Short mmCIF file of N, CA and C in Angstrom, two decimals:
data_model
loop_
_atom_site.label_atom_id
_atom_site.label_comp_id
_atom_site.label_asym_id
_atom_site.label_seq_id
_atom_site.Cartn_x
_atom_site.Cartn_y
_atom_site.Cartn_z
N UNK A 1 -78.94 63.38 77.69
CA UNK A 1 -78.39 64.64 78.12
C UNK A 1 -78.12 65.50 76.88
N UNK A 2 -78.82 66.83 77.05
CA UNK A 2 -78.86 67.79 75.94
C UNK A 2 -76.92 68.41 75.95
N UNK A 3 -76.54 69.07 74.96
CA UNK A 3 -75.75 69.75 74.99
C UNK A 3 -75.15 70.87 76.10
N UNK A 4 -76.23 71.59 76.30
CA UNK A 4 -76.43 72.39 77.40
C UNK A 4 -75.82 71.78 78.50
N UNK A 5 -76.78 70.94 79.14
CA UNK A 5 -76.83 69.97 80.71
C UNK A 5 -75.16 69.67 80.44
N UNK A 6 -74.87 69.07 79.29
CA UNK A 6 -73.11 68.49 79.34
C UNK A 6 -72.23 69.92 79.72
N UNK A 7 -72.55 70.80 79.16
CA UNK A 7 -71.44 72.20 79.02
C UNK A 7 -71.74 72.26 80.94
N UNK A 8 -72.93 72.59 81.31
CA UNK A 8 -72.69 73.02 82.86
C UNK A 8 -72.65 72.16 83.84
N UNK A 9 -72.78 70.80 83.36
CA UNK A 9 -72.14 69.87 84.03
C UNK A 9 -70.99 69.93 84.41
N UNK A 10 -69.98 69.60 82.80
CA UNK A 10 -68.50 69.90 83.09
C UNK A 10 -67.88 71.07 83.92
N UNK A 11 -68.34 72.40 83.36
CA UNK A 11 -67.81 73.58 83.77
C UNK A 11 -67.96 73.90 85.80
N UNK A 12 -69.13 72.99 85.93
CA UNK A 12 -69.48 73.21 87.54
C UNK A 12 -68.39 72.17 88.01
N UNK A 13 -67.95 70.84 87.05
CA UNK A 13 -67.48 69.88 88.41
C UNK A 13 -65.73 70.64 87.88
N UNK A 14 -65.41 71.19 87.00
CA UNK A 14 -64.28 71.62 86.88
C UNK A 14 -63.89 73.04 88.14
N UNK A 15 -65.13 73.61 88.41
CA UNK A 15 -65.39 74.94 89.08
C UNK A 15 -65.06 74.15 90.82
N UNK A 16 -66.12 73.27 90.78
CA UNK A 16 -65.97 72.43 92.20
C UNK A 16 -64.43 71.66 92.37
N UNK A 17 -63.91 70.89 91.66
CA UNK A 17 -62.79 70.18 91.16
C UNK A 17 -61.59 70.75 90.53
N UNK A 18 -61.37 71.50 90.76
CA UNK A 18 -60.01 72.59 90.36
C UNK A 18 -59.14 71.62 89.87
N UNK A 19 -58.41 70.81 90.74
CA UNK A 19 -56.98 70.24 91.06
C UNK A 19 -57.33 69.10 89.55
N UNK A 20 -58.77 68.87 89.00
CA UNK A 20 -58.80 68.07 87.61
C UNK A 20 -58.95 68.91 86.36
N UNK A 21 -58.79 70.11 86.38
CA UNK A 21 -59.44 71.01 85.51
C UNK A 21 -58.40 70.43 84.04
N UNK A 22 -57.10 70.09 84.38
CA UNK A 22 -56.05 69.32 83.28
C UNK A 22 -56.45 68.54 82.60
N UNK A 23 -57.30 67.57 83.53
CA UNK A 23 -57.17 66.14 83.00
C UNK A 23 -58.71 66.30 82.20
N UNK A 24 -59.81 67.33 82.63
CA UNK A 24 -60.53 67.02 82.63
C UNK A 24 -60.79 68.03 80.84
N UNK A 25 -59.78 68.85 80.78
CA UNK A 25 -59.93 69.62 79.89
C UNK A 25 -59.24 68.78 78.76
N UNK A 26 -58.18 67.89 79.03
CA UNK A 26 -57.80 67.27 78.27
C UNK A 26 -58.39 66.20 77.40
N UNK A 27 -59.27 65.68 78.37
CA UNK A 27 -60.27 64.77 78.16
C UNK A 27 -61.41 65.24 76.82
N UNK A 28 -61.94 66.63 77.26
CA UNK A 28 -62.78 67.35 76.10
C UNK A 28 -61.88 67.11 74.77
N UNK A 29 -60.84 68.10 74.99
CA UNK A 29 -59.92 68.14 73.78
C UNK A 29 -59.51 66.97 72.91
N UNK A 30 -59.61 65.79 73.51
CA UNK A 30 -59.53 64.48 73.12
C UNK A 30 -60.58 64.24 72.18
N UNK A 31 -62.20 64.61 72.92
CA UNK A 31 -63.36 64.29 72.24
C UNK A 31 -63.18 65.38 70.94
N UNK A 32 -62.93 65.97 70.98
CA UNK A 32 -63.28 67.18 69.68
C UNK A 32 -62.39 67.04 68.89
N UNK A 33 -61.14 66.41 69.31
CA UNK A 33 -60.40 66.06 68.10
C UNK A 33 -60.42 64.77 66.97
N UNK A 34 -61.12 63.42 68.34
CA UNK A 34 -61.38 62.15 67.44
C UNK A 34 -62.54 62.38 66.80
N UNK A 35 -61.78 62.28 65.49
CA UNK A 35 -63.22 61.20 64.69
C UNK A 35 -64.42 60.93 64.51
N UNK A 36 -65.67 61.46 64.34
CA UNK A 36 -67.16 60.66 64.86
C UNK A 36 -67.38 61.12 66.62
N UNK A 37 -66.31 61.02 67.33
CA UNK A 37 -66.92 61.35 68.67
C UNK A 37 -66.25 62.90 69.59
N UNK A 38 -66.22 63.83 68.19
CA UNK A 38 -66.32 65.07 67.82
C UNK A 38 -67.87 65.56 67.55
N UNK A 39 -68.43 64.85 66.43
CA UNK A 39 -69.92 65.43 66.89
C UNK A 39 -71.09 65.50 68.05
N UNK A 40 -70.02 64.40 68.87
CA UNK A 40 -71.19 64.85 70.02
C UNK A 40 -70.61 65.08 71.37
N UNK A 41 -69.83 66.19 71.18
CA UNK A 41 -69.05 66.83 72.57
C UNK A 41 -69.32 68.28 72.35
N UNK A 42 -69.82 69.13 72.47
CA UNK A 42 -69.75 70.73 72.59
C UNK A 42 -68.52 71.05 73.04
N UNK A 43 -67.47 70.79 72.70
CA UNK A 43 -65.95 70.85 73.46
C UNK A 43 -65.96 72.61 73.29
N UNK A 44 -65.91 73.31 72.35
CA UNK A 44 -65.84 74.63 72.25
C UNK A 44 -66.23 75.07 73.07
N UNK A 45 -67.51 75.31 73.43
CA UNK A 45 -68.11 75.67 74.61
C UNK A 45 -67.64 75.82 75.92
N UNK A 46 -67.55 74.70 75.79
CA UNK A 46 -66.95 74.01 77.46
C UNK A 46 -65.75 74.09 77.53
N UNK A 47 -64.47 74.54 76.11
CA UNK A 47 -63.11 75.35 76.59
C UNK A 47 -63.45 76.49 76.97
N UNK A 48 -64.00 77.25 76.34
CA UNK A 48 -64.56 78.47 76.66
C UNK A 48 -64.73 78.77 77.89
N UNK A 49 -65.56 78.29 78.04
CA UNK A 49 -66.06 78.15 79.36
C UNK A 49 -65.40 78.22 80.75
N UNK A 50 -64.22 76.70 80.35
CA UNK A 50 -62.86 76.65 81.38
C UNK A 50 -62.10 77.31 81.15
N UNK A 51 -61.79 78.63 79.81
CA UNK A 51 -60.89 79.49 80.01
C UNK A 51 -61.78 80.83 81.00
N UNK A 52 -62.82 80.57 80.88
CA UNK A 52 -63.33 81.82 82.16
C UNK A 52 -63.09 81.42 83.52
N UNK A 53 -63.44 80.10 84.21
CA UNK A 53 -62.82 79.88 85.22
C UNK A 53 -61.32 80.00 85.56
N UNK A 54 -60.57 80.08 84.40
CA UNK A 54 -58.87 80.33 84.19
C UNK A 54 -59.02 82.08 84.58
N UNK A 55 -59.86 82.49 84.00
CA UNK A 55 -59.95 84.06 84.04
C UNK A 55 -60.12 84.23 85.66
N UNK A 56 -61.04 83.94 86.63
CA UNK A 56 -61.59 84.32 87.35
C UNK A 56 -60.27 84.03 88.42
N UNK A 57 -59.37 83.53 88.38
CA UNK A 57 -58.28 83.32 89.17
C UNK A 57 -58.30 81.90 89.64
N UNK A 58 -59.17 80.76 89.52
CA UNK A 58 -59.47 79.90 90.32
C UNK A 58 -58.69 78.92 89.93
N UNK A 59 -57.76 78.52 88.88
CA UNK A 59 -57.24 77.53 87.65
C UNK A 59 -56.53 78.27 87.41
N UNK A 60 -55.23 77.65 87.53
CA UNK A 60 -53.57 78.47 86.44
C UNK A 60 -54.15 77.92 84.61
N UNK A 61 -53.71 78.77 84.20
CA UNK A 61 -53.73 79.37 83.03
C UNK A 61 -52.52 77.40 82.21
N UNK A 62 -51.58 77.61 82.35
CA UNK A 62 -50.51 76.67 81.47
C UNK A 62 -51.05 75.10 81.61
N UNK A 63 -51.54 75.03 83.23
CA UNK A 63 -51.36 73.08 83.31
C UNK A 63 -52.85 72.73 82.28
N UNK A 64 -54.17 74.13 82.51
CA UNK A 64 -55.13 73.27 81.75
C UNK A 64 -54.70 73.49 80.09
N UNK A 65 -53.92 74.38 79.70
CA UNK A 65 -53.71 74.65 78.43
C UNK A 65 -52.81 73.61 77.82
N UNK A 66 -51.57 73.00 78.64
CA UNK A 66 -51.15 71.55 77.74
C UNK A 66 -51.74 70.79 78.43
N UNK A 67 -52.89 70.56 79.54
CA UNK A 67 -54.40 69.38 78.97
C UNK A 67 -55.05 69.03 78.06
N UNK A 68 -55.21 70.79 77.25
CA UNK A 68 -55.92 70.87 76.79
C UNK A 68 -55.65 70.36 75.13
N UNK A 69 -54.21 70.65 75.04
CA UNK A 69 -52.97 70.45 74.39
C UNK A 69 -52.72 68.90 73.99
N UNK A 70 -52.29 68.05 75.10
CA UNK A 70 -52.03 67.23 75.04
C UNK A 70 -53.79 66.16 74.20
N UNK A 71 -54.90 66.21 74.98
CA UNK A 71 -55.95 65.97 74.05
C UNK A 71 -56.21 65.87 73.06
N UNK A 72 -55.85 66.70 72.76
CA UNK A 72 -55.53 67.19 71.20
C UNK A 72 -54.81 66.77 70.08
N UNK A 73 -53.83 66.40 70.88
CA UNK A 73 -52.56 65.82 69.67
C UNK A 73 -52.95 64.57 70.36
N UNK A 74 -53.37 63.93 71.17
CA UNK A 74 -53.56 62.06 71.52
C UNK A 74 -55.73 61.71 69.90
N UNK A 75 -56.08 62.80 70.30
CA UNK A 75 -57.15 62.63 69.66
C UNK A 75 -56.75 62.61 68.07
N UNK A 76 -56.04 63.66 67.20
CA UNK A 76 -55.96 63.76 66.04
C UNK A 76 -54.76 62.43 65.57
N UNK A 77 -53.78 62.21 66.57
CA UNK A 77 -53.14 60.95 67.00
C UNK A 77 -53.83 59.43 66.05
N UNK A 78 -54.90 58.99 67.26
CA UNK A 78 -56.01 58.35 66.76
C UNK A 78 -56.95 58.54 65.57
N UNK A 79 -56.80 59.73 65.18
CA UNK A 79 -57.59 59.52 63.88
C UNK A 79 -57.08 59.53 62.87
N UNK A 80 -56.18 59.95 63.11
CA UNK A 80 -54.41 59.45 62.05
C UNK A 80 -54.54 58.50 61.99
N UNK A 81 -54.02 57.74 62.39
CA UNK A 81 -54.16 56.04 62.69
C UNK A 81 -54.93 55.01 62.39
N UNK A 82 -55.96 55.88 62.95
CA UNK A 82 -57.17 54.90 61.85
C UNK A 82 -57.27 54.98 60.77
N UNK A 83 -57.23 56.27 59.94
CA UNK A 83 -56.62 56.27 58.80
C UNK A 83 -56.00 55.46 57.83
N UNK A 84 -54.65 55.52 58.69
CA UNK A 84 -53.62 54.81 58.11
C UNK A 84 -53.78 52.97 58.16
N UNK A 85 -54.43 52.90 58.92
CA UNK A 85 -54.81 51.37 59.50
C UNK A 85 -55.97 50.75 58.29
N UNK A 86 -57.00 51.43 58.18
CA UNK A 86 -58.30 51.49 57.10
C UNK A 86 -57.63 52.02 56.32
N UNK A 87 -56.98 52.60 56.02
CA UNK A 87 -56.86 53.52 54.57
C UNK A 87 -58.30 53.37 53.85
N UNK A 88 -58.59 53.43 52.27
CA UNK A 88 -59.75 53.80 51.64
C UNK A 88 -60.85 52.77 51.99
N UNK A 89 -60.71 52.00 53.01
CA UNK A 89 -61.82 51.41 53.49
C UNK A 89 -62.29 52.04 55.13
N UNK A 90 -61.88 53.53 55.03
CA UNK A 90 -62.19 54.28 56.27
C UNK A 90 -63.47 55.02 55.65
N UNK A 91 -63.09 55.42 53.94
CA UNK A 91 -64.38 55.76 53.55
C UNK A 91 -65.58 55.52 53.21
N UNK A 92 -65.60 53.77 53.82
CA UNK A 92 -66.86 53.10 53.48
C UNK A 92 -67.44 53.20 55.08
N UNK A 93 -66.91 54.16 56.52
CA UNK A 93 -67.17 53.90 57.33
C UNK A 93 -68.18 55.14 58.07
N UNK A 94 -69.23 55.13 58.72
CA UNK A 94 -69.72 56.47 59.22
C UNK A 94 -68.76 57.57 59.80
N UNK A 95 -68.84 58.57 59.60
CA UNK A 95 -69.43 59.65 58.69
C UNK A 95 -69.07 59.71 57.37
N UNK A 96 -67.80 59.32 57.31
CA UNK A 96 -67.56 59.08 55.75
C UNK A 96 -68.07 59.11 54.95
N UNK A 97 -68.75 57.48 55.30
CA UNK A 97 -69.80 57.17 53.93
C UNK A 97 -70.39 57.65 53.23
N UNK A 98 -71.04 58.94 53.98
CA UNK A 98 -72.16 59.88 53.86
C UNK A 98 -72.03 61.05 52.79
N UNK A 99 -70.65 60.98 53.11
CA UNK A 99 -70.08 62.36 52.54
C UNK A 99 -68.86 62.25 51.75
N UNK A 100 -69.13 61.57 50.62
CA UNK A 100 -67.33 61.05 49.74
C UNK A 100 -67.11 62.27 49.14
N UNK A 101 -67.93 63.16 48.76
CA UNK A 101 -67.45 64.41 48.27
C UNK A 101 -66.54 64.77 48.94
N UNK A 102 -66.84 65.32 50.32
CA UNK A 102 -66.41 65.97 51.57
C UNK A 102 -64.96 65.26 51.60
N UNK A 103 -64.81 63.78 51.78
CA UNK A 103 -63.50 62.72 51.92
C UNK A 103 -62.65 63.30 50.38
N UNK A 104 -63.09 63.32 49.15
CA UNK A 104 -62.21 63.69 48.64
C UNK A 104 -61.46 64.94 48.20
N UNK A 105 -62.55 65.73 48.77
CA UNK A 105 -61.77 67.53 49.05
C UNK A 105 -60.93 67.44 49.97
N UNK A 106 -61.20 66.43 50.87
CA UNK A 106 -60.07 66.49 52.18
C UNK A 106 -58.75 65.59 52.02
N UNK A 107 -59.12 64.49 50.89
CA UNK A 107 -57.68 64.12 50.39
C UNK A 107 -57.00 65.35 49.36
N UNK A 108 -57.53 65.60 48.76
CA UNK A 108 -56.88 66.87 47.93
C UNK A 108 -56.24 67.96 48.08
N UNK A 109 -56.99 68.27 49.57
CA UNK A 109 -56.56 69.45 50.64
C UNK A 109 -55.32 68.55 51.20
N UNK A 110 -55.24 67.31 51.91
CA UNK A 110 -54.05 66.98 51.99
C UNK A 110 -52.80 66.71 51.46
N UNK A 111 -52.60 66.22 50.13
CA UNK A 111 -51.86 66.49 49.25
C UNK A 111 -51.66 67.45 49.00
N UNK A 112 -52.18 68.67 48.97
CA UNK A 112 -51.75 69.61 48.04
C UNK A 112 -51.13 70.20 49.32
N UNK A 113 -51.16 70.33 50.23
CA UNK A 113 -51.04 71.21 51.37
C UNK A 113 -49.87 70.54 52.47
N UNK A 114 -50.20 68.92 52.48
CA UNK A 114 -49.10 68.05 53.27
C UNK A 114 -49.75 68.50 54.56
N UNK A 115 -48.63 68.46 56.03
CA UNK A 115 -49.20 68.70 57.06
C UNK A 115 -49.52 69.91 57.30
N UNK A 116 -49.23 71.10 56.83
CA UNK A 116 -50.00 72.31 56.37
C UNK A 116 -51.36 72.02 56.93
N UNK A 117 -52.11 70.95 56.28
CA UNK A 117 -53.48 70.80 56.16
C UNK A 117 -53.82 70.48 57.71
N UNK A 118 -52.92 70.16 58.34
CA UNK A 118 -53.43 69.89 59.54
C UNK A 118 -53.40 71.15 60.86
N UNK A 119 -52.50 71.42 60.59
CA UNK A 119 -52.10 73.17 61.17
C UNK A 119 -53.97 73.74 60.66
N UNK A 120 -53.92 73.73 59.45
CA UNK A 120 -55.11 74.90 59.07
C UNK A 120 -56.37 73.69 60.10
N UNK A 121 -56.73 72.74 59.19
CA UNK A 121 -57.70 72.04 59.80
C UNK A 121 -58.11 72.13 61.16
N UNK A 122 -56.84 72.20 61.97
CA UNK A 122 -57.72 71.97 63.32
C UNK A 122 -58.21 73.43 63.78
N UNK A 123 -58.24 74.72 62.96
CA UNK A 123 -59.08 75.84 63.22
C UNK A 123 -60.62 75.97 62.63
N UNK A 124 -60.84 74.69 61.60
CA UNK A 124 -61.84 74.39 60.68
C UNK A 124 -62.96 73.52 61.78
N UNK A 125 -64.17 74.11 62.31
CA UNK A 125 -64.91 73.52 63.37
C UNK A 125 -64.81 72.06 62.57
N UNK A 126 -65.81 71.91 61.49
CA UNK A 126 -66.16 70.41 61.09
C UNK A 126 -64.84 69.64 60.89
N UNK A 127 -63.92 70.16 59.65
CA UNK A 127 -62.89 69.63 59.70
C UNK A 127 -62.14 69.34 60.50
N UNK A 128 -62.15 69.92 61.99
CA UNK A 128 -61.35 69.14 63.20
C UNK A 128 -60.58 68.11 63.23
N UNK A 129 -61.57 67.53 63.23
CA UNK A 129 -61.61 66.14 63.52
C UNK A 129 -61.38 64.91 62.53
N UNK A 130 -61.87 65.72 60.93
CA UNK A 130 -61.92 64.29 60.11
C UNK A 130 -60.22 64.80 59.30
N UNK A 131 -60.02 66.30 59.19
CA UNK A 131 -58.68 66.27 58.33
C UNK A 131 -57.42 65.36 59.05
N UNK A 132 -57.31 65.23 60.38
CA UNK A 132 -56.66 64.07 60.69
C UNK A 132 -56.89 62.38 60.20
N UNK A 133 -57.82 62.01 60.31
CA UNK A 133 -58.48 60.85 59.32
C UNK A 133 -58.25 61.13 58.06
N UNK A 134 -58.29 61.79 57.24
CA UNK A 134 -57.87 61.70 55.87
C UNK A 134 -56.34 62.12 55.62
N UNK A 135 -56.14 62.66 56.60
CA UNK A 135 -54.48 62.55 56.37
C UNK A 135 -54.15 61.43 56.14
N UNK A 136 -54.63 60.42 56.97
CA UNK A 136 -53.79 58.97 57.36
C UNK A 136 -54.63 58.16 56.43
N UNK A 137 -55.35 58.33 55.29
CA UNK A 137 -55.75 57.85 54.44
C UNK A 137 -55.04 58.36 53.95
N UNK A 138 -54.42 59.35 53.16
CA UNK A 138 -53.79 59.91 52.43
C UNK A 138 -52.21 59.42 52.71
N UNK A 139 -52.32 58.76 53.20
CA UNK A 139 -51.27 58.65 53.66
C UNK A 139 -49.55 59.32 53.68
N UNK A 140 -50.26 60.27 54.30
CA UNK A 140 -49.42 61.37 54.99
C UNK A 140 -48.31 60.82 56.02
N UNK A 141 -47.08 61.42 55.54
CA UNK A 141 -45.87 60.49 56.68
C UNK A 141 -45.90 61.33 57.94
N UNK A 142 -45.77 60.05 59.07
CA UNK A 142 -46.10 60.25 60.18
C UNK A 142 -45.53 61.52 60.75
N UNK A 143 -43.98 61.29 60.26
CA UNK A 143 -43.03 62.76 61.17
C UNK A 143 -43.47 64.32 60.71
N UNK A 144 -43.61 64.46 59.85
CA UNK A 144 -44.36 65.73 59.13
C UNK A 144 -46.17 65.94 60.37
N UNK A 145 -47.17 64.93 60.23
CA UNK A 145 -48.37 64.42 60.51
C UNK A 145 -47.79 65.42 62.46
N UNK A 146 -46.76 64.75 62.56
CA UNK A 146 -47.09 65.19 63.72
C UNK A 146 -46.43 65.89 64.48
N UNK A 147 -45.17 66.16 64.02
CA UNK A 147 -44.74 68.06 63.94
C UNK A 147 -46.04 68.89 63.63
N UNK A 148 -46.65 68.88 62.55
CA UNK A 148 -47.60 69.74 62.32
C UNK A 148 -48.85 69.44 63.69
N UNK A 149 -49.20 68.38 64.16
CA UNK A 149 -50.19 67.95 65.04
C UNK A 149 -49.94 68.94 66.62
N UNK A 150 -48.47 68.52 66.71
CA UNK A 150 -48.02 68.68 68.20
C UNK A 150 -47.93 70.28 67.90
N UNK A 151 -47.42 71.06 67.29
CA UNK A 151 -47.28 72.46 67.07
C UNK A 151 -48.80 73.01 67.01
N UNK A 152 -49.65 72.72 66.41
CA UNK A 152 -50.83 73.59 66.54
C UNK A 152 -51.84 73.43 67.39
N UNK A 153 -51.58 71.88 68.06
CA UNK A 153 -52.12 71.79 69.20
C UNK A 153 -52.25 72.66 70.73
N UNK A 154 -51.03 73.12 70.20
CA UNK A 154 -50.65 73.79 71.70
C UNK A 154 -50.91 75.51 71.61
N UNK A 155 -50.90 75.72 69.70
CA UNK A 155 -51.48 77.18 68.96
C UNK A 155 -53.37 77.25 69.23
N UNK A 156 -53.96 75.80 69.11
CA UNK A 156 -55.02 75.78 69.06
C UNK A 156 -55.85 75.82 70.16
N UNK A 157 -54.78 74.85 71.28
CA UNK A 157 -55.32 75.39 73.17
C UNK A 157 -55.62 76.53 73.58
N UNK A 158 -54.07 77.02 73.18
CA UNK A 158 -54.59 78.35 73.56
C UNK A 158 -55.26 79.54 72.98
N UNK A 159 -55.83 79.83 71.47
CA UNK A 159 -56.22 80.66 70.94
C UNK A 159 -58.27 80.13 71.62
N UNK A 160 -58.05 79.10 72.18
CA UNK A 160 -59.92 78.68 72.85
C UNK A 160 -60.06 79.07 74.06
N UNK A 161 -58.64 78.80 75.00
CA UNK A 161 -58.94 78.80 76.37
C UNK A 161 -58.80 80.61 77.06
N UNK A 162 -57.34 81.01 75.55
CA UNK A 162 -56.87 82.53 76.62
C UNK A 162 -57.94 84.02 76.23
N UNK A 163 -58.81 83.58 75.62
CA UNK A 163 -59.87 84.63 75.66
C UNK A 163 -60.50 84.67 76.84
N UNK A 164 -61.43 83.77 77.32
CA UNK A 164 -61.76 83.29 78.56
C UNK A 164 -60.68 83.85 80.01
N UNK A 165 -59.86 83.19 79.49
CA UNK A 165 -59.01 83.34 80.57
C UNK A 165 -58.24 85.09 80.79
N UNK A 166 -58.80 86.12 80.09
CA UNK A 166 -58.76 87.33 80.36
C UNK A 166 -57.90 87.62 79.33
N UNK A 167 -57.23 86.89 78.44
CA UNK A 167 -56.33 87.55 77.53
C UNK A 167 -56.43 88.64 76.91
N UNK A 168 -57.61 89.10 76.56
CA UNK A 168 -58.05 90.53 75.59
C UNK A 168 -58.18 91.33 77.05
N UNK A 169 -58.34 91.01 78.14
CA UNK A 169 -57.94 92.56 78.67
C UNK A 169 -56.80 92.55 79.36
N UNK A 170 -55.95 91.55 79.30
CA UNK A 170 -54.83 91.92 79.60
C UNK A 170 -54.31 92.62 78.50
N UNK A 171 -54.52 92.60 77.26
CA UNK A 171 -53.79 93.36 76.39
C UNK A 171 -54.44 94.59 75.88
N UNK A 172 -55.27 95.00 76.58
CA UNK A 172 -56.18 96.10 76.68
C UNK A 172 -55.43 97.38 77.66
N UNK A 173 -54.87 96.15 78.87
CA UNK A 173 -54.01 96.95 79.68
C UNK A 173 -53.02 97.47 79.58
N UNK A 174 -52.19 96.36 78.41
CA UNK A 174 -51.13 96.54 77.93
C UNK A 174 -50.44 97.75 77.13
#
């Protein structure tokens, strides 16, 4: 299944399936935030997407946005963790491996920045997903890790879903 086929897959059974649009958005947000199984979710898209069905009246606007929310902080969660679990033997692991340059700009960016780095990161498409993983290599303390996690999670739901969901012309109206 191409990229495509996944985006109008989801978006039709979310369109048909209203009453899961939470769980189901949460579920994306999950994929785009872990680790490795970030590169193969078009999650952008397919928020997008479910913030237009949010637009069209069919889906409240809040329950899919802390779905979308909650995903989010359970995904970067997990890649914290692994992190912290592997520490510098996370960078002998795929995608890592591939890219130690990349792993040590992103420890550097974490230090220098603390959970900062994670606030910015999760607006960074590629970085998504791995500046949580190198946090927890970096070993970044948890309470900071996830104040910063849980706060931009819920900044990052909604700056994907409320375009879609009519936000620029409500403030057009405004």
């Amino acid at each position: 299944m191409d990229f495509e086929s996944l985006r109008t897959t989801v978006i039709d059974f979310v369109r048909d399936h209203q009453a899961w649009a939470p769980v189901i958005t949460g579920i994306i947000a999950f994929c785009e935030s872990l680790a490795v199984l970030s590169l193969l979710v078009p999650a952008t898209v397919i928020l997008i997407g479910i913030g237009a069905l949010i637009g069209s009246g069919a889906i409240p606007f809040l329950p899919v946005m802390v779905g979308a929310a909650v995903g989010a902080i359970l995904g970067d969660w997990v890649s914290y963790e692994i992190g912290r679990y592997y520490k510098d033997g996370a960078k002998r692991l795929w995608p890592l491996s591939r890219y130690p340059e990349m792993v040590e700009k992103g420890e550097a960016f974490c230090r220098r920045w603390g959970a900062w780095a994670i606030v910015v990161g999760r607006f960074i498409g590629p970085a998504r997903a791995v500046v949580p993983l190198v946090a927890g290599v970096a070993l970044l303390p948890r309470l900071p890790f996830q104040l910063a996690n849980l706060s931009s999670a819920f900044l990052w739901a909604f700056v994907w879903l409320a375009p879609g969901a009519g936000l620029i012309d409500w403030l057009r109206r405004a």
